[in-house]
């Protein structure tokens, strides 16, 4: 089953562009990591948020990627210049998507 990962980064106003550039620099490595199907970055300058979306072949691929990033120190490298801790969420993506019946 595919796995989707969403991260929201909350840089300070002074470090917003530095964080954005750092995230953009990580995207090519992410896309070439085994099992990565997609990696995208979104910005909201008014809220000073950077969002990262990944789609992985399996949860194991995502776990391998997160371990690799943690071992390199990439996940903590910019935490001192964030106004709050980043959020990270994962979701399993069933195939085919099940038909959902609305609740009465």
GROMACS .gro file of N, CA and C in nm:
model
  312
    1UNK      N    1   0.085  -0.117   0.000
    1UNK     CA    2   0.000   0.000   0.000
    1UNK      C    3   0.090   0.124   0.000
    2UNK      N    4   0.053   0.223  -0.079
    2UNK     CA    5   0.130   0.348  -0.084
    2UNK      C    6   0.114   0.423   0.048
    3UNK      N    7   0.212   0.510   0.074
    3UNK     CA    8   0.210   0.591   0.196
    3UNK      C    9   0.236   0.737   0.158
    4UNK      N   10   0.149   0.826   0.206
    4UNK     CA   11   0.164   0.970   0.184
    4UNK      C   12   0.215   1.034   0.312
    5UNK      N   13   0.307   1.128   0.298
    5UNK     CA   14   0.363   1.198   0.414
    5UNK      C   15   0.349   1.348   0.391
    6UNK      N   16   0.305   1.418   0.495
    6UNK     CA   17   0.288   1.563   0.491
    6UNK      C   18   0.367   1.624   0.605
    7UNK      N   19   0.446   1.725   0.574
    7UNK     CA   20   0.522   1.797   0.676
    7UNK      C   21   0.491   1.945   0.662
    8UNK      N   22   0.472   2.013   0.775
    8UNK     CA   23   0.458   2.159   0.773
    8UNK      C   24   0.569   2.214   0.861
    9UNK      N   25   0.646   2.304   0.803
    9UNK     CA   26   0.759   2.368   0.871
    9UNK      C   27   0.718   2.511   0.904
   10UNK      N   28   0.754   2.555   1.024
   10UNK     CA   29   0.716   2.688   1.073
   10UNK      C   30   0.840   2.772   1.102
   11UNK      N   31   0.905   2.825   0.999
   11UNK     CA   32   1.024   2.907   1.024
   11UNK      C   33   0.988   3.043   1.082
   12UNK      N   34   1.086   3.108   1.139
   12UNK     CA   35   1.066   3.245   1.184
   12UNK      C   36   1.058   3.336   1.061
   13UNK      N   37   1.001   3.454   1.075
   13UNK     CA   38   0.996   3.546   0.960
   13UNK      C   39   1.135   3.574   0.902
   14UNK      N   40   1.234   3.583   0.989
   14UNK     CA   41   1.370   3.614   0.945
   14UNK      C   42   1.435   3.499   0.869
   15UNK      N   43   1.392   3.376   0.894
   15UNK     CA   44   1.457   3.261   0.832
   15UNK      C   45   1.370   3.190   0.729
   16UNK      N   46   1.256   3.250   0.695
   16UNK     CA   47   1.163   3.185   0.602
   16UNK      C   48   1.231   3.146   0.471
   17UNK      N   49   1.298   3.239   0.406
   17UNK     CA   50   1.360   3.210   0.277
   17UNK      C   51   1.474   3.109   0.290
   18UNK      N   52   1.549   3.114   0.398
   18UNK     CA   53   1.656   3.015   0.420
   18UNK      C   54   1.597   2.876   0.432
   19UNK      N   55   1.489   2.863   0.508
   19UNK     CA   56   1.422   2.734   0.522
   19UNK      C   57   1.369   2.686   0.387
   20UNK      N   58   1.306   2.775   0.314
   20UNK     CA   59   1.251   2.740   0.183
   20UNK      C   60   1.361   2.689   0.091
   21UNK      N   61   1.473   2.760   0.085
   21UNK     CA   62   1.584   2.717   0.000
   21UNK      C   63   1.641   2.583   0.045
   22UNK      N   64   1.649   2.561   0.176
   22UNK     CA   65   1.699   2.434   0.228
   22UNK      C   66   1.606   2.319   0.191
   23UNK      N   67   1.475   2.342   0.202
   23UNK     CA   68   1.378   2.239   0.166
   23UNK      C   69   1.386   2.210   0.016
   24UNK      N   70   1.393   2.314  -0.066
   24UNK     CA   71   1.405   2.293  -0.210
   24UNK      C   72   1.530   2.214  -0.246
   25UNK      N   73   1.639   2.240  -0.176
   25UNK     CA   74   1.764   2.168  -0.202
   25UNK      C   75   1.754   2.019  -0.168
   26UNK      N   76   1.664   1.984  -0.077
   26UNK     CA   77   1.647   1.844  -0.037
   26UNK      C   78   1.558   1.766  -0.135
   27UNK      N   79   1.476   1.833  -0.212
   27UNK     CA   80   1.377   1.766  -0.296
   27UNK      C   81   1.440   1.673  -0.401
   28UNK      N   82   1.546   1.713  -0.473
   28UNK     CA   83   1.603   1.618  -0.571
   28UNK      C   84   1.652   1.488  -0.507
   29UNK      N   85   1.713   1.496  -0.389
   29UNK     CA   86   1.756   1.373  -0.320
   29UNK      C   87   1.636   1.289  -0.279
   30UNK      N   88   1.531   1.356  -0.235
   30UNK     CA   89   1.410   1.284  -0.195
   30UNK      C   90   1.350   1.212  -0.315
   31UNK      N   91   1.339   1.281  -0.426
   31UNK     CA   92   1.278   1.221  -0.545
   31UNK      C   93   1.359   1.102  -0.597
   32UNK      N   94   1.491   1.104  -0.577
   32UNK     CA   95   1.574   0.994  -0.627
   32UNK      C   96   1.591   0.882  -0.524
   33UNK      N   97   1.537   0.900  -0.404
   33UNK     CA   98   1.549   0.796  -0.301
   33UNK      C   99   1.461   0.677  -0.341
   34UNK      N  100   1.512   0.554  -0.320
   34UNK     CA  101   1.433   0.436  -0.358
   34UNK      C  102   1.293   0.437  -0.296
   35UNK      N  103   1.193   0.420  -0.380
   35UNK     CA  104   1.055   0.412  -0.334
   35UNK      C  105   0.977   0.542  -0.340
   36UNK      N  106   1.045   0.654  -0.365
   36UNK     CA  107   0.974   0.782  -0.372
   36UNK      C  108   0.902   0.793  -0.507
   37UNK      N  109   0.773   0.817  -0.502
   37UNK     CA  110   0.693   0.835  -0.623
   37UNK      C  111   0.673   0.982  -0.657
   38UNK      N  112   0.674   1.067  -0.554
   38UNK     CA  113   0.649   1.210  -0.575
   38UNK      C  114   0.696   1.288  -0.453
   39UNK      N  115   0.747   1.408  -0.476
   39UNK     CA  116   0.784   1.499  -0.367
   39UNK      C  117   0.760   1.641  -0.416
   40UNK      N  118   0.683   1.719  -0.340
   40UNK     CA  119   0.646   1.855  -0.379
   40UNK      C  120   0.657   1.948  -0.259
   41UNK      N  121   0.676   2.076  -0.288
   41UNK     CA  122   0.683   2.179  -0.184
   41UNK      C  123   0.574   2.282  -0.209
   42UNK      N  124   0.510   2.327  -0.102
   42UNK     CA  125   0.411   2.433  -0.110
   42UNK      C  126   0.446   2.542  -0.009
   43UNK      N  127   0.409   2.664  -0.041
   43UNK     CA  128   0.438   2.779   0.046
   43UNK      C  129   0.311   2.854   0.080
   44UNK      N  130   0.309   2.908   0.200
   44UNK     CA  131   0.210   3.008   0.237
   44UNK      C  132   0.286   3.118   0.309
   45UNK      N  133   0.318   3.223   0.235
   45UNK     CA  134   0.399   3.331   0.291
   45UNK      C  135   0.324   3.411   0.396
   46UNK      N  136   0.193   3.423   0.384
   46UNK     CA  137   0.117   3.497   0.485
   46UNK      C  138   0.123   3.428   0.621
   47UNK      N  139   0.113   3.294   0.620
   47UNK     CA  140   0.119   3.219   0.746
   47UNK      C  141   0.261   3.177   0.782
   48UNK      N  142   0.356   3.208   0.694
   48UNK     CA  143   0.496   3.169   0.713
   48UNK      C  144   0.509   3.018   0.733
   49UNK      N  145   0.450   2.943   0.639
   49UNK     CA  146   0.453   2.797   0.644
   49UNK      C  147   0.510   2.740   0.515
   50UNK      N  148   0.586   2.635   0.531
   50UNK     CA  149   0.638   2.559   0.417
   50UNK      C  150   0.584   2.417   0.433
   51UNK      N  151   0.519   2.368   0.330
   51UNK     CA  152   0.462   2.234   0.334
   51UNK      C  153   0.537   2.144   0.237
   52UNK      N  154   0.560   2.021   0.280
   52UNK     CA  155   0.626   1.922   0.195
   52UNK      C  156   0.534   1.800   0.187
   53UNK      N  157   0.512   1.753   0.064
   53UNK     CA  158   0.430   1.634   0.041
   53UNK      C  159   0.516   1.529  -0.026
   54UNK      N  160   0.512   1.406   0.026
   54UNK     CA  161   0.581   1.292  -0.035
   54UNK      C  162   0.479   1.181  -0.057
   55UNK      N  163   0.498   1.106  -0.163
   55UNK     CA  164   0.422   0.983  -0.185
   55UNK      C  165   0.522   0.871  -0.207
   56UNK      N  166   0.504   0.762  -0.130
   56UNK     CA  167   0.599   0.650  -0.130
   56UNK      C  168   0.532   0.522  -0.173
   57UNK      N  169   0.610   0.431  -0.232
   57UNK     CA  170   0.557   0.300  -0.274
   57UNK      C  171   0.502   0.222  -0.155
   58UNK      N  172   0.573   0.228  -0.041
   58UNK     CA  173   0.532   0.155   0.080
   58UNK      C  174   0.575   0.232   0.204
   59UNK      N  175   0.519   0.196   0.318
   59UNK     CA  176   0.560   0.256   0.445
   59UNK      C  177   0.706   0.223   0.474
   60UNK      N  178   0.753   0.106   0.430
   60UNK     CA  179   0.893   0.069   0.453
   60UNK      C  180   0.988   0.163   0.379
   61UNK      N  181   0.951   0.203   0.257
   61UNK     CA  182   1.033   0.299   0.184
   61UNK      C  183   1.039   0.433   0.258
   62UNK      N  184   0.924   0.478   0.307
   62UNK     CA  185   0.922   0.602   0.384
   62UNK      C  186   1.005   0.590   0.510
   63UNK      N  187   0.993   0.478   0.581
   63UNK     CA  188   1.072   0.458   0.703
   63UNK      C  189   1.222   0.461   0.673
   64UNK      N  190   1.263   0.396   0.564
   64UNK     CA  191   1.405   0.397   0.525
   64UNK      C  192   1.451   0.540   0.497
   65UNK      N  193   1.368   0.615   0.428
   65UNK     CA  194   1.401   0.754   0.396
   65UNK      C  195   1.414   0.839   0.523
   66UNK      N  196   1.318   0.826   0.614
   66UNK     CA  197   1.322   0.904   0.737
   66UNK      C  198   1.444   0.868   0.822
   67UNK      N  199   1.479   0.740   0.827
   67UNK     CA  200   1.599   0.697   0.899
   67UNK      C  201   1.723   0.760   0.837
   68UNK      N  202   1.730   0.759   0.705
   68UNK     CA  203   1.844   0.818   0.634
   68UNK      C  204   1.854   0.968   0.664
   69UNK      N  205   1.743   1.039   0.657
   69UNK     CA  206   1.745   1.184   0.687
   69UNK      C  207   1.785   1.209   0.832
   70UNK      N  208   1.735   1.129   0.925
   70UNK     CA  209   1.767   1.147   1.067
   70UNK      C  210   1.915   1.121   1.092
   71UNK      N  211   1.969   1.016   1.032
   71UNK     CA  212   2.111   0.983   1.051
   71UNK      C  213   2.201   1.093   0.998
   72UNK      N  214   2.160   1.161   0.893
   72UNK     CA  215   2.238   1.271   0.837
   72UNK      C  216   2.222   1.400   0.917
   73UNK      N  217   2.121   1.406   1.002
   73UNK     CA  218   2.095   1.527   1.079
   73UNK      C  219   2.008   1.627   1.008
   74UNK      N  220   1.952   1.589   0.894
   74UNK     CA  221   1.871   1.682   0.815
   74UNK      C  222   1.744   1.725   0.886
   75UNK      N  223   1.686   1.638   0.967
   75UNK     CA  224   1.558   1.670   1.031
   75UNK      C  225   1.572   1.770   1.144
   76UNK      N  226   1.689   1.777   1.205
   76UNK     CA  227   1.710   1.869   1.316
   76UNK      C  228   1.794   1.990   1.279
   77UNK      N  229   1.849   1.992   1.159
   77UNK     CA  230   1.946   2.094   1.121
   77UNK      C  231   1.895   2.236   1.136
   78UNK      N  232   1.768   2.260   1.110
   78UNK     CA  233   1.716   2.396   1.112
   78UNK      C  234   1.618   2.421   1.225
   79UNK      N  235   1.604   2.326   1.316
   79UNK     CA  236   1.501   2.338   1.420
   79UNK      C  237   1.523   2.459   1.512
   80UNK      N  238   1.645   2.504   1.528
   80UNK     CA  239   1.673   2.619   1.615
   80UNK      C  240   1.615   2.749   1.560
   81UNK      N  241   1.587   2.752   1.430
   81UNK     CA  242   1.534   2.874   1.369
   81UNK      C  243   1.387   2.860   1.330
   82UNK      N  244   1.317   2.768   1.396
   82UNK     CA  245   1.172   2.754   1.375
   82UNK      C  246   1.098   2.820   1.490
   83UNK      N  247   0.982   2.875   1.460
   83UNK     CA  248   0.903   2.938   1.567
   83UNK      C  249   0.821   2.837   1.644
   84UNK      N  250   0.806   2.718   1.587
   84UNK     CA  251   0.744   2.606   1.658
   84UNK      C  252   0.787   2.477   1.589
   85UNK      N  253   0.766   2.367   1.657
   85UNK     CA  254   0.808   2.237   1.603
   85UNK      C  255   0.731   2.204   1.476
   86UNK      N  256   0.800   2.146   1.380
   86UNK     CA  257   0.733   2.107   1.256
   86UNK      C  258   0.634   1.994   1.282
   87UNK      N  259   0.533   1.986   1.198
   87UNK     CA  260   0.431   1.881   1.208
   87UNK      C  261   0.459   1.778   1.100
   88UNK      N  262   0.438   1.652   1.133
   88UNK     CA  263   0.461   1.543   1.039
   88UNK      C  264   0.347   1.443   1.051
   89UNK      N  265   0.282   1.412   0.939
   89UNK     CA  266   0.170   1.318   0.938
   89UNK      C  267   0.187   1.221   0.821
   90UNK      N  268   0.146   1.097   0.842
   90UNK     CA  269   0.146   1.000   0.734
   90UNK      C  270   0.008   0.939   0.720
   91UNK      N  271  -0.022   0.896   0.598
   91UNK     CA  272  -0.152   0.836   0.568
   91UNK      C  273  -0.132   0.722   0.468
   92UNK      N  274  -0.193   0.608   0.495
   92UNK     CA  275  -0.192   0.498   0.399
   92UNK      C  276  -0.287   0.532   0.285
   93UNK      N  277  -0.246   0.500   0.164
   93UNK     CA  278  -0.326   0.528   0.045
   93UNK      C  279  -0.368   0.395  -0.015
   94UNK      N  280  -0.492   0.351   0.010
   94UNK     CA  281  -0.537   0.223  -0.042
   94UNK      C  282  -0.555   0.226  -0.193
   95UNK      N  283  -0.532   0.111  -0.256
   95UNK     CA  284  -0.553   0.099  -0.400
   95UNK      C  285  -0.637  -0.024  -0.427
   96UNK      N  286  -0.739  -0.020  -0.505
   96UNK     CA  287  -0.802   0.105  -0.549
   96UNK      C  288  -0.870   0.173  -0.430
   97UNK      N  289  -0.895   0.300  -0.447
   97UNK     CA  290  -0.961   0.373  -0.339
   97UNK      C  291  -1.097   0.311  -0.311
   98UNK      N  292  -1.127   0.285  -0.184
   98UNK     CA  293  -1.255   0.222  -0.152
   98UNK      C  294  -1.371   0.319  -0.176
   99UNK      N  295  -1.484   0.263  -0.208
   99UNK     CA  296  -1.606   0.344  -0.220
   99UNK      C  297  -1.656   0.372  -0.079
  100UNK      N  298  -1.666   0.496  -0.046
  100UNK     CA  299  -1.712   0.534   0.088
  100UNK      C  300  -1.857   0.578   0.082
  101UNK      N  301  -1.935   0.525   0.171
  101UNK     CA  302  -2.075   0.564   0.180
  101UNK      C  303  -2.088   0.670   0.288
  102UNK      N  304  -2.148   0.785   0.256
  102UNK     CA  305  -2.163   0.891   0.358
  102UNK      C  306  -2.244   0.840   0.477
  103UNK      N  307  -2.207   0.887   0.592
  103UNK     CA  308  -2.282   0.851   0.714
  103UNK      C  309  -2.420   0.915   0.708
  104UNK      N  310  -2.522   0.845   0.761
  104UNK     CA  311  -2.659   0.902   0.758
  104UNK      C  312  -2.672   1.023   0.846
   0.00000   0.00000   0.00000
